[in-house]
Short mmCIF file of N, CA and C in Angstrom, two decimals:
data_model
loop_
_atom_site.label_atom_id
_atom_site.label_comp_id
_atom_site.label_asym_id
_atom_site.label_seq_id
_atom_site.Cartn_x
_atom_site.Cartn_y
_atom_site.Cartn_z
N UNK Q 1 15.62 -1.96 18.59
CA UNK Q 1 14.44 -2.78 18.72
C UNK Q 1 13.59 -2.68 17.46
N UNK Q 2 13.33 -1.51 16.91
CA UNK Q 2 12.71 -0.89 15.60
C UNK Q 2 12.97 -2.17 14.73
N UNK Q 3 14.41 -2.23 14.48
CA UNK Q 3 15.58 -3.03 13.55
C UNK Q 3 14.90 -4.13 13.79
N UNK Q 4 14.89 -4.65 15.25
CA UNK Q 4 14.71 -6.18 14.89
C UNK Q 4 12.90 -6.73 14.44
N UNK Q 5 12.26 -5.56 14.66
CA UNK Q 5 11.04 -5.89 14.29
C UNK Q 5 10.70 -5.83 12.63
N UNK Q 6 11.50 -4.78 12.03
CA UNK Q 6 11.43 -4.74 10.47
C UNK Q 6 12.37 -6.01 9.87
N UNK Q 7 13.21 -5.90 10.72
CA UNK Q 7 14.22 -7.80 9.99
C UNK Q 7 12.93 -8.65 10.08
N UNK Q 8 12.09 -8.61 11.11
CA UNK Q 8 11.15 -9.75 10.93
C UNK Q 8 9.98 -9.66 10.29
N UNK Q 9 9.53 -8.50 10.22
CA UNK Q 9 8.45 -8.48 8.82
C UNK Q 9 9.65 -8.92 7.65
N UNK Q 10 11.33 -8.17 7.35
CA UNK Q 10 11.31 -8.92 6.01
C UNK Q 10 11.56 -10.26 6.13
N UNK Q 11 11.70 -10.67 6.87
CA UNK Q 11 11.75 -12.13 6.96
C UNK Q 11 10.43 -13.39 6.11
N UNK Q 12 9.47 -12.24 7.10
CA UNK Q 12 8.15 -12.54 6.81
C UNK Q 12 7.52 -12.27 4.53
N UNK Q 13 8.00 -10.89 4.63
CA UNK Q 13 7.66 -10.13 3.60
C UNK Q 13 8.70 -11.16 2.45
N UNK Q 14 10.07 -11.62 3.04
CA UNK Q 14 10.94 -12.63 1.81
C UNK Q 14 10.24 -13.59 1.79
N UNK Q 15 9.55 -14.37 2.37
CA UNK Q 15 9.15 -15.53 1.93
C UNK Q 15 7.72 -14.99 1.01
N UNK Q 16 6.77 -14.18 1.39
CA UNK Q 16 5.82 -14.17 0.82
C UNK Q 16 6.39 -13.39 -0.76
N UNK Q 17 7.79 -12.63 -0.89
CA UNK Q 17 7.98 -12.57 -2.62
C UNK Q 17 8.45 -13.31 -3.23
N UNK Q 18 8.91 -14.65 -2.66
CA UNK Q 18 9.67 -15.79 -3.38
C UNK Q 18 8.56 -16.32 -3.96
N UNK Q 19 8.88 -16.19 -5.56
CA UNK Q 19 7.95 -16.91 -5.84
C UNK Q 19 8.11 -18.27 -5.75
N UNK Q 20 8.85 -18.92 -5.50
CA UNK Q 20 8.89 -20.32 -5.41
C UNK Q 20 7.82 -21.00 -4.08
N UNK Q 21 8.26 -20.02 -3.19
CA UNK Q 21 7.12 -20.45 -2.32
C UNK Q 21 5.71 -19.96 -2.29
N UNK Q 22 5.19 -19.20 -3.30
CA UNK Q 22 4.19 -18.87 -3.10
C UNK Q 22 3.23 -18.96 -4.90
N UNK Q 23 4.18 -19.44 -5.68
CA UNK Q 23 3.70 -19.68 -6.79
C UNK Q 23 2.39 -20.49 -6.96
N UNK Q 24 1.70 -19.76 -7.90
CA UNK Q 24 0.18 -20.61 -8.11
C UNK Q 24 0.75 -21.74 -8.58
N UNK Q 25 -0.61 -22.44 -8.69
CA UNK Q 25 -0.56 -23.87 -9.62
C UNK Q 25 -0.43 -23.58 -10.84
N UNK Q 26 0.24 -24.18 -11.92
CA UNK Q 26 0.20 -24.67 -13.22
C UNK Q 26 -0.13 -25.49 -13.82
N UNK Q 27 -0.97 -25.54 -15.10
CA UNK Q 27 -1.13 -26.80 -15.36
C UNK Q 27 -0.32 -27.48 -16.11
N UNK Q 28 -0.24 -29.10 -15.98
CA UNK Q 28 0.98 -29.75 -16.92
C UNK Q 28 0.41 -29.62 -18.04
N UNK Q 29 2.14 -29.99 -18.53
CA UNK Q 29 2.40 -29.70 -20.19
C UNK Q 29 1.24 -31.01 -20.87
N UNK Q 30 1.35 -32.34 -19.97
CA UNK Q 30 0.61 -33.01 -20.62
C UNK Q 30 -1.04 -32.86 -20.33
N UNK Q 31 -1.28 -32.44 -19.45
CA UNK Q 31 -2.82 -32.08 -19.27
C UNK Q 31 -3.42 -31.15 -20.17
N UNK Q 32 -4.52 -32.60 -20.06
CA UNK Q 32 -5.60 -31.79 -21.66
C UNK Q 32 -6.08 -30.46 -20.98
N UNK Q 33 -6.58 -30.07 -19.85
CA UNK Q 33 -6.93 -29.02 -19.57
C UNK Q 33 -5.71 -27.56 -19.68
N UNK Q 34 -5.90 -26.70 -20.39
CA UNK Q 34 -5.52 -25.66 -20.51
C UNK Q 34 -5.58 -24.28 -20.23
N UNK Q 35 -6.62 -24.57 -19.46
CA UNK Q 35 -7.87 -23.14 -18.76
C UNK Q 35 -7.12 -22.41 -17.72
N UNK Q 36 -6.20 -22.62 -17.54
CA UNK Q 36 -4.98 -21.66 -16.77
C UNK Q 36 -5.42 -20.19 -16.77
N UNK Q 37 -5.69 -19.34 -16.41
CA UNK Q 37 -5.08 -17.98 -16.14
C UNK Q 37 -3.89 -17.51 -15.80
N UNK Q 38 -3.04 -18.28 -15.46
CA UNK Q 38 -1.88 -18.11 -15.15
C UNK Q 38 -0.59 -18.08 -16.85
N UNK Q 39 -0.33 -16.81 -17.17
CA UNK Q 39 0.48 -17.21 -18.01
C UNK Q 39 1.78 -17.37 -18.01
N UNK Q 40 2.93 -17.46 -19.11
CA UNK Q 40 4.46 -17.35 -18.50
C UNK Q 40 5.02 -16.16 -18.31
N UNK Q 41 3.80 -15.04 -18.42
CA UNK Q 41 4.65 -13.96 -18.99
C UNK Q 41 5.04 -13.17 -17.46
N UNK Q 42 4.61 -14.05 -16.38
CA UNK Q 42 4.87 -13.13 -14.89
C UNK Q 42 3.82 -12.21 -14.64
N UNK Q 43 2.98 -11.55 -15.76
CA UNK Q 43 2.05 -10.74 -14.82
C UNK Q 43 1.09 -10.81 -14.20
N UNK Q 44 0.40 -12.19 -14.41
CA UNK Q 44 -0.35 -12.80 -13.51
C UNK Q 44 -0.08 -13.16 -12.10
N UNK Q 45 1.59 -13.99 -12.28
CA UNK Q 45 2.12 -14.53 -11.05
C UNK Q 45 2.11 -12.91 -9.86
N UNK Q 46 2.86 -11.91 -10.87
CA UNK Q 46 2.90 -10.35 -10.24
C UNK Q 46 1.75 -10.11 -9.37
N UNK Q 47 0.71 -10.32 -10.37
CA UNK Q 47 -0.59 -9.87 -9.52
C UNK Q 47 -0.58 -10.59 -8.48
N UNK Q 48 -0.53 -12.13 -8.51
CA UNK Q 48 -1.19 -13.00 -7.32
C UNK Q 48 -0.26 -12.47 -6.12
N UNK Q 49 1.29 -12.53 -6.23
CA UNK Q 49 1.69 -11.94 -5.40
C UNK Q 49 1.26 -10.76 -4.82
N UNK Q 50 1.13 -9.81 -5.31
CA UNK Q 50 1.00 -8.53 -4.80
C UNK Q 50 -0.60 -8.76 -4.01
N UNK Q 51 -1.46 -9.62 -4.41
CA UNK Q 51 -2.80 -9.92 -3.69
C UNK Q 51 -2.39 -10.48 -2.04
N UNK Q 52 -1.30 -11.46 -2.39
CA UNK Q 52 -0.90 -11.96 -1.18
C UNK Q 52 -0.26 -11.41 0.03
N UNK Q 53 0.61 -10.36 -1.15
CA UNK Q 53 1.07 -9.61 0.28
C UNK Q 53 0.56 -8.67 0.82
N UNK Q 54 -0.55 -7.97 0.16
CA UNK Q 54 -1.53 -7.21 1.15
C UNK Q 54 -2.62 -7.74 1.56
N UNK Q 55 -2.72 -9.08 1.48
CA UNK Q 55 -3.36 -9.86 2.45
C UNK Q 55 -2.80 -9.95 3.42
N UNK Q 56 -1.92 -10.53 3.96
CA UNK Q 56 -1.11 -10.90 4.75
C UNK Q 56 -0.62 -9.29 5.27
N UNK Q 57 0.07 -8.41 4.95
CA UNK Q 57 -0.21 -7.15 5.55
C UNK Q 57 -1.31 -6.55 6.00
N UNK Q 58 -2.61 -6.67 5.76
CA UNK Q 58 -3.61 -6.30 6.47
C UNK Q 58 -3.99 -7.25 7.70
N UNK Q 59 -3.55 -8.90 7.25
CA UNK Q 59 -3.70 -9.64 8.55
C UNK Q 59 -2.86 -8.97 9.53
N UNK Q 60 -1.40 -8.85 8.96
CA UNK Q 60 -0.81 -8.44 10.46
C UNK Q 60 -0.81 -6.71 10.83
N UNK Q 61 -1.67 -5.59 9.94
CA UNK Q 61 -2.03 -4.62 10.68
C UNK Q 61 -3.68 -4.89 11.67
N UNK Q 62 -4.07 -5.83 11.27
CA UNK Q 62 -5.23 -6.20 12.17
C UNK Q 62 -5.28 -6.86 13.54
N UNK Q 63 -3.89 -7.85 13.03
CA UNK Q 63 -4.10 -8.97 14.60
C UNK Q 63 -2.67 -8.16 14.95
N UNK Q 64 -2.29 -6.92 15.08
CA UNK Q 64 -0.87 -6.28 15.77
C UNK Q 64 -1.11 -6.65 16.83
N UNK Q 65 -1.81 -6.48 17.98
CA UNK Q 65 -2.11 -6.89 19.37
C UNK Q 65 -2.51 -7.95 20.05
N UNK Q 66 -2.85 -9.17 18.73
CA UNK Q 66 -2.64 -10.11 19.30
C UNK Q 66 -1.83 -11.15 18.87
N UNK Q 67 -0.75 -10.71 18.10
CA UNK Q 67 0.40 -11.43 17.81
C UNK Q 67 1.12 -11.73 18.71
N UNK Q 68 1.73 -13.19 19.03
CA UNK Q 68 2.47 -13.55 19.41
C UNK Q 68 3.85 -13.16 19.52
N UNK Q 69 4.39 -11.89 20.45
CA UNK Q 69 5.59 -11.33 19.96
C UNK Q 69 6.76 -11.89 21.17
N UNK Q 70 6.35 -13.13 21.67
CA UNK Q 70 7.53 -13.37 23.09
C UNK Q 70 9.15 -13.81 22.69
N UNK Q 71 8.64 -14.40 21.19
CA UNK Q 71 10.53 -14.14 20.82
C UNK Q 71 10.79 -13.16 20.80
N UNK Q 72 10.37 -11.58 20.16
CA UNK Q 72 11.04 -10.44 19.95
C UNK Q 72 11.08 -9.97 21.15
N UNK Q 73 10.28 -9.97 22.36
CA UNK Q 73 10.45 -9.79 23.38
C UNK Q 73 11.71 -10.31 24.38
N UNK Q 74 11.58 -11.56 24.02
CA UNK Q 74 12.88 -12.10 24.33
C UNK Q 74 13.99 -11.92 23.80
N UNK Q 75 14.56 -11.82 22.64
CA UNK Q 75 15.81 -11.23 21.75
C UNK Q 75 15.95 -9.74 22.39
N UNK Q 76 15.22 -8.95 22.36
CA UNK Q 76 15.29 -7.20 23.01
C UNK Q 76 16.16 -7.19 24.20
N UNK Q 77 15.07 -8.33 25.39
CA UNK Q 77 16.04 -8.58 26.54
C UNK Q 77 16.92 -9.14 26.73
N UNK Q 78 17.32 -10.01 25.73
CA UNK Q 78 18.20 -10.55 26.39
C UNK Q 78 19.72 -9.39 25.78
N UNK Q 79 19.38 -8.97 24.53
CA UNK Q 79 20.58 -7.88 24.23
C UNK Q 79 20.55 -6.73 25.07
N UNK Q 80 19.42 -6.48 25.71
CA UNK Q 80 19.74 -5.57 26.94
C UNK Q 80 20.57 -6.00 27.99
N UNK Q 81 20.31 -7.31 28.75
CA UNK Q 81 21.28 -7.81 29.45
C UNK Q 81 22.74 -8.06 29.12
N UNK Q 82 22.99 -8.76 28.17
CA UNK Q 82 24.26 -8.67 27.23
C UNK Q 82 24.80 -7.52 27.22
N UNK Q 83 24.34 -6.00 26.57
CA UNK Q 83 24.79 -5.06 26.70
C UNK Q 83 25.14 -4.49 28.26
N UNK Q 84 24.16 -4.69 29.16
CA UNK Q 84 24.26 -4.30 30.60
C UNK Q 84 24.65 -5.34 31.74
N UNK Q 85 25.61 -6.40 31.27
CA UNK Q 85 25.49 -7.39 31.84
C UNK Q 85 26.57 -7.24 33.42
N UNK Q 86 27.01 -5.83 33.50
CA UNK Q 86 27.37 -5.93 35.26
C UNK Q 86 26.19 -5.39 35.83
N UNK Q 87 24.69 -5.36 35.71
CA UNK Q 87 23.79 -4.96 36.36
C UNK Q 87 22.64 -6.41 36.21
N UNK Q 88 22.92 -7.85 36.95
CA UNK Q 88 22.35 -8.62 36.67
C UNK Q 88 21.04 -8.37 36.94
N UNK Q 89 20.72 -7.69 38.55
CA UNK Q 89 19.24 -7.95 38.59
C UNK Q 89 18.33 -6.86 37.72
N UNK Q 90 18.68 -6.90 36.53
CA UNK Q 90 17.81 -6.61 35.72
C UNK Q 90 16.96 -7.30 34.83
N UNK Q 91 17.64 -8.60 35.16
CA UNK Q 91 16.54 -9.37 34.84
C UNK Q 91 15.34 -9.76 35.77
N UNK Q 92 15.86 -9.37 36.97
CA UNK Q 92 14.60 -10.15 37.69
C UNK Q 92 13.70 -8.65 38.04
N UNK Q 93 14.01 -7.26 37.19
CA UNK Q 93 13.20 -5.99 37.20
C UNK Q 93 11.37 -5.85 36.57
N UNK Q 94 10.68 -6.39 36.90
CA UNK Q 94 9.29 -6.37 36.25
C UNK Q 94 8.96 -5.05 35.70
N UNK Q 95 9.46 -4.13 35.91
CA UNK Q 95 8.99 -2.61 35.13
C UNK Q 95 10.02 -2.57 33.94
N UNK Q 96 10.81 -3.16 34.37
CA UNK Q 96 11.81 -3.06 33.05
C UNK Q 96 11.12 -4.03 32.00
N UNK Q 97 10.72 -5.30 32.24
CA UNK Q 97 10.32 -6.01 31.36
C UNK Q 97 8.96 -5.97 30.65
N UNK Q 98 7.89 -5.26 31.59
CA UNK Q 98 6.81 -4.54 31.11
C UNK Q 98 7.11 -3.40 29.97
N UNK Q 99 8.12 -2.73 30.26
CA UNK Q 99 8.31 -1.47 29.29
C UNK Q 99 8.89 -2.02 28.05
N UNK Q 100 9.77 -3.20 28.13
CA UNK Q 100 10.09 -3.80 26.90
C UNK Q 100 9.29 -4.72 25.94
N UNK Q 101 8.15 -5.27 26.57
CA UNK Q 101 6.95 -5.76 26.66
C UNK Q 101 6.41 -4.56 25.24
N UNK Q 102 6.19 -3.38 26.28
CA UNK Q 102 5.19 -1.97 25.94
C UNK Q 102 6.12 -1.60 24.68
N UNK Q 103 7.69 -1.35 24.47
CA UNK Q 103 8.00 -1.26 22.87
C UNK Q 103 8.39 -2.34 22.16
N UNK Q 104 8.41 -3.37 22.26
CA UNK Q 104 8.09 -4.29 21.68
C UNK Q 104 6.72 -4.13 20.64
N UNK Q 105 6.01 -4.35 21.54
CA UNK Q 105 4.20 -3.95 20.64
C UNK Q 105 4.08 -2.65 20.05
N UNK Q 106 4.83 -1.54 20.35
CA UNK Q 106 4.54 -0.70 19.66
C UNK Q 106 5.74 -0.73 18.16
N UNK Q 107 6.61 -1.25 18.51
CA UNK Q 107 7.11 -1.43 17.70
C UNK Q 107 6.69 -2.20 16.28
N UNK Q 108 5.88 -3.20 16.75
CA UNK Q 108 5.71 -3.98 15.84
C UNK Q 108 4.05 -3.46 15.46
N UNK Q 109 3.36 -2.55 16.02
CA UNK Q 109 2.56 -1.81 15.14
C UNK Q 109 2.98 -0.73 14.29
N UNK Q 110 3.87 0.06 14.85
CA UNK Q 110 4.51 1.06 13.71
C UNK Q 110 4.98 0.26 12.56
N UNK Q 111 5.34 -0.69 12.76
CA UNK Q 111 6.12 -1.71 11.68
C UNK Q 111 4.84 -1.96 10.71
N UNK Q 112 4.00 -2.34 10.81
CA UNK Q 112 3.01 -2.96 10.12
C UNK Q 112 1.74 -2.10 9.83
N UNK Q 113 1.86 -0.55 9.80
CA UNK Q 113 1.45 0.49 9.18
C UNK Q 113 1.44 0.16 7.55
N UNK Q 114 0.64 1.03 7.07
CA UNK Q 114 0.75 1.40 5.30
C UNK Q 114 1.05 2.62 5.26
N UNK Q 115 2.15 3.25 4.94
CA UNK Q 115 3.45 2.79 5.02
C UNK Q 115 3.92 2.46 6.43
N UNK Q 116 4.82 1.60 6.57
CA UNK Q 116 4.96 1.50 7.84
C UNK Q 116 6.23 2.48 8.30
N UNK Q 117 5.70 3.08 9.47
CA UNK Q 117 6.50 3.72 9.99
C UNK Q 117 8.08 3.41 10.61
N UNK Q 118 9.39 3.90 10.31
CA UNK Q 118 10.76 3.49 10.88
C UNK Q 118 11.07 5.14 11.71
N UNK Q 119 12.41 4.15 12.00
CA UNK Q 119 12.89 5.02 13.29
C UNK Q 119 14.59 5.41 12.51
N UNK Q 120 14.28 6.85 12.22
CA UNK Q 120 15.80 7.11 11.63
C UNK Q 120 16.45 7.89 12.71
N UNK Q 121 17.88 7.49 12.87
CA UNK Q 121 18.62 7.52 13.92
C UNK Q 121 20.13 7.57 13.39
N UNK Q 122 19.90 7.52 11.77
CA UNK Q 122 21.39 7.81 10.84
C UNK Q 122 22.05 8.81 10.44
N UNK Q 123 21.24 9.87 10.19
CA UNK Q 123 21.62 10.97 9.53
C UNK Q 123 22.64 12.11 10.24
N UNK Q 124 23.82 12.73 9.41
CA UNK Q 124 24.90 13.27 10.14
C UNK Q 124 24.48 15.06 9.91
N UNK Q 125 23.49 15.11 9.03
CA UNK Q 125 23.28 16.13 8.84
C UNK Q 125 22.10 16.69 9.23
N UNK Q 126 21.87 17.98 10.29
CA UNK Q 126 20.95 18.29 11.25
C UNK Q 126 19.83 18.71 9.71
N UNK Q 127 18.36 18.56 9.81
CA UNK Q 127 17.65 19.30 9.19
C UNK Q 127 16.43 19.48 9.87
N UNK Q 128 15.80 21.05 9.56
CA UNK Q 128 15.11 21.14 10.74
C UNK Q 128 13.43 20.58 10.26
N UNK Q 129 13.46 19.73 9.17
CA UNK Q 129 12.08 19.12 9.11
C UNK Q 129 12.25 17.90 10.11
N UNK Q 130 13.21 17.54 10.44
CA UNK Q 130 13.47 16.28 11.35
C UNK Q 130 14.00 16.01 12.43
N UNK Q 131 14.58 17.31 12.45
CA UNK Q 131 15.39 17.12 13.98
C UNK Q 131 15.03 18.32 14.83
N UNK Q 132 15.24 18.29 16.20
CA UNK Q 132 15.04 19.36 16.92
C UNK Q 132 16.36 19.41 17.79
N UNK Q 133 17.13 20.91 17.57
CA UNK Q 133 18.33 20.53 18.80
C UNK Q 133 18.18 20.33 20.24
N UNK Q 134 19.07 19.50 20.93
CA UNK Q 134 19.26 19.51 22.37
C UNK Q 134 19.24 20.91 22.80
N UNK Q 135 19.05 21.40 24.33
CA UNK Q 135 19.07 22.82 24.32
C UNK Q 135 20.50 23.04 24.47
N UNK Q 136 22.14 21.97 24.58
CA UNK Q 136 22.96 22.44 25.43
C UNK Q 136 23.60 22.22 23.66
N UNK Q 137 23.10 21.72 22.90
CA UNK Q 137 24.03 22.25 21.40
C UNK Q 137 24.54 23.36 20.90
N UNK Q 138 25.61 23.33 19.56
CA UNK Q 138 25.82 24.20 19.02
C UNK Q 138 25.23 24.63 18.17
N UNK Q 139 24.34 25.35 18.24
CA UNK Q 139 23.38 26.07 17.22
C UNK Q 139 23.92 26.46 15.69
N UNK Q 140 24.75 26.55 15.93
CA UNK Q 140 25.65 26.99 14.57
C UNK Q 140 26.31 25.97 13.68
N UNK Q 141 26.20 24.54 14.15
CA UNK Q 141 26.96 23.46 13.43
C UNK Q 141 25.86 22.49 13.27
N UNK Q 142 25.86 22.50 12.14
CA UNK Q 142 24.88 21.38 11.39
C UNK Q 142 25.14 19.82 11.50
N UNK Q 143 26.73 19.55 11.67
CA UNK Q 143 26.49 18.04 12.55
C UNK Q 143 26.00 17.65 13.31
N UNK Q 144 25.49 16.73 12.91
CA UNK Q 144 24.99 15.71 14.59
C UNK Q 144 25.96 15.33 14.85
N UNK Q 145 26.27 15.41 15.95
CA UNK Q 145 27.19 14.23 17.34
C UNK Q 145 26.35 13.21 17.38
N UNK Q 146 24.97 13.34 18.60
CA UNK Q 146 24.77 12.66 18.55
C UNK Q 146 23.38 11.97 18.34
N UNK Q 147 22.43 11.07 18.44
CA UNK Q 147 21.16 11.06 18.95
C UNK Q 147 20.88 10.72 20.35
N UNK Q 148 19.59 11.37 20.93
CA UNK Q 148 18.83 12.11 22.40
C UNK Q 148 17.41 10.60 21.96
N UNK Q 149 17.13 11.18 20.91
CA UNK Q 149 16.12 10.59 20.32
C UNK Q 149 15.41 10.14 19.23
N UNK Q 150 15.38 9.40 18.34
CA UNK Q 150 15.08 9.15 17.12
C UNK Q 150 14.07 9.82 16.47
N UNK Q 151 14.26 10.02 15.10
CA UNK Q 151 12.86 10.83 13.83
C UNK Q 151 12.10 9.66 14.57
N UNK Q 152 10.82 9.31 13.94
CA UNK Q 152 9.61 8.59 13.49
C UNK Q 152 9.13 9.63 11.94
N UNK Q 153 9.67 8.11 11.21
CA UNK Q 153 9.48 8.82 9.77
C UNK Q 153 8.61 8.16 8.83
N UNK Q 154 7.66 8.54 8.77
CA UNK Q 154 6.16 7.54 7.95
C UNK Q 154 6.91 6.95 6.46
N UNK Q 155 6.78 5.57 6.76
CA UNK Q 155 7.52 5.57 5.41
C UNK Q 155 9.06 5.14 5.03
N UNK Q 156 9.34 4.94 4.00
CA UNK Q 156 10.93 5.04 3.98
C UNK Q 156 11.67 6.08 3.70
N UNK Q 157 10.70 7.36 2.58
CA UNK Q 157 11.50 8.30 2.69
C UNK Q 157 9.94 9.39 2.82
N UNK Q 158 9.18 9.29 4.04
CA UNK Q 158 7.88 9.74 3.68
C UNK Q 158 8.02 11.12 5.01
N UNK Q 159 6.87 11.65 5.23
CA UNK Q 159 6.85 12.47 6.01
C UNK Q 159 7.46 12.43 7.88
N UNK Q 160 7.92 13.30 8.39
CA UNK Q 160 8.26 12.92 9.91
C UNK Q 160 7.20 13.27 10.90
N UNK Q 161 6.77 12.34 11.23
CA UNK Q 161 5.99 12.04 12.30
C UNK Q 161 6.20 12.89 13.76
N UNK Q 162 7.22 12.44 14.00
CA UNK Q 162 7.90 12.82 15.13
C UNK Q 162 9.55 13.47 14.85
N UNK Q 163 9.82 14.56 15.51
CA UNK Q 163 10.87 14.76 14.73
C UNK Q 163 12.02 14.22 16.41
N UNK Q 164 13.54 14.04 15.78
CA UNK Q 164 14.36 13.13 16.73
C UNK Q 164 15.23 14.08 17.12
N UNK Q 165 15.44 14.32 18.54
CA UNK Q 165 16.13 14.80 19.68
C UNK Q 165 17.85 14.85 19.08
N UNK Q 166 18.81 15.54 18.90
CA UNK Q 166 20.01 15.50 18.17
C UNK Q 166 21.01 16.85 19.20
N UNK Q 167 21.92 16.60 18.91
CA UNK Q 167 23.31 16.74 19.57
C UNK Q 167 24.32 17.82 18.60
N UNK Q 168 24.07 18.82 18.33
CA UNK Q 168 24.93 19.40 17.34
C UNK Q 168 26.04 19.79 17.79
#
């Protein structure tokens, strides 16, 4: 769920670095006016971008709760059903869909943190700034088998928040 909420900030985050779509005005070659600030050399365009996208990142750490999230809500469930699909009446479960509702939104506030917070759930190698063992593991083997529960890791490679439940 994490996944599909960061695909959609970059979704969001690719269009706002293209500069094609977000390029200032220029003035023409034939226009007498020349008063541009904008030069060719990109570091202007650099700046405007980088203005834009922490605009637009502070819009969406501000309105997190009242964003419109019923597609991601809907994509979550319906790959829950897909995945669980000999247990139909789970769709017609209202606690189930409240709770997907409930990480949904949290998801998409951890997402839209400075830095925004992810959910690492990759790593084969136990370390104890990040992981905590199951109690029925092998204490002595530094593989993970499996994950119990995911890090929460501020950042992409930033501090752990929460450290993730693991299987040695």
């Amino acid at each position: 769920m994490m996944k599909q909420i960061q695909k959609l900030l970059q979704m969001s985050s690719g269009d706002i670095g293209n500069n094609n779509a977000l390029s200032p005005p220029r003035p023409s070659i034939n226009s007498s006016k020349t008063t541009s600030t904008f030069t060719t050399d990109g570091y202007h365009d650099e700046c405007y971008e980088s203005k834009v996208f922490e605009a637009v990142s502070d819009y969406l750490r501000n309105s997190a709760q009242k964003f419109d999230l019923s597609k991601a809500m809907e994509q979550v469930a319906n790959q829950l059903w897909t995945t669980l699909y000999d247990y139909p009446c789970l769709k017609r479960c209202d606690v189930l869909t409240m709770y997907i509702r409930t990480c949904v939104t949290l998801a998409w506030g951890l997402s839209n943190l400075t830095p925004p917070c992810t959910l690492e759930h990759e790593t084969r190698i136990f370390s104890r700034d990040m992981h905590v063992r199951f109690h029925s593991s092998n204490q002595s083997n530094d593989t993970i088998k499996t994950y119990l529960w995911p890090a929460l890791i501020e950042g992409q490679s930033g501090n752990c928040v929460h450290k993730g439940v693991v299987i040695t």
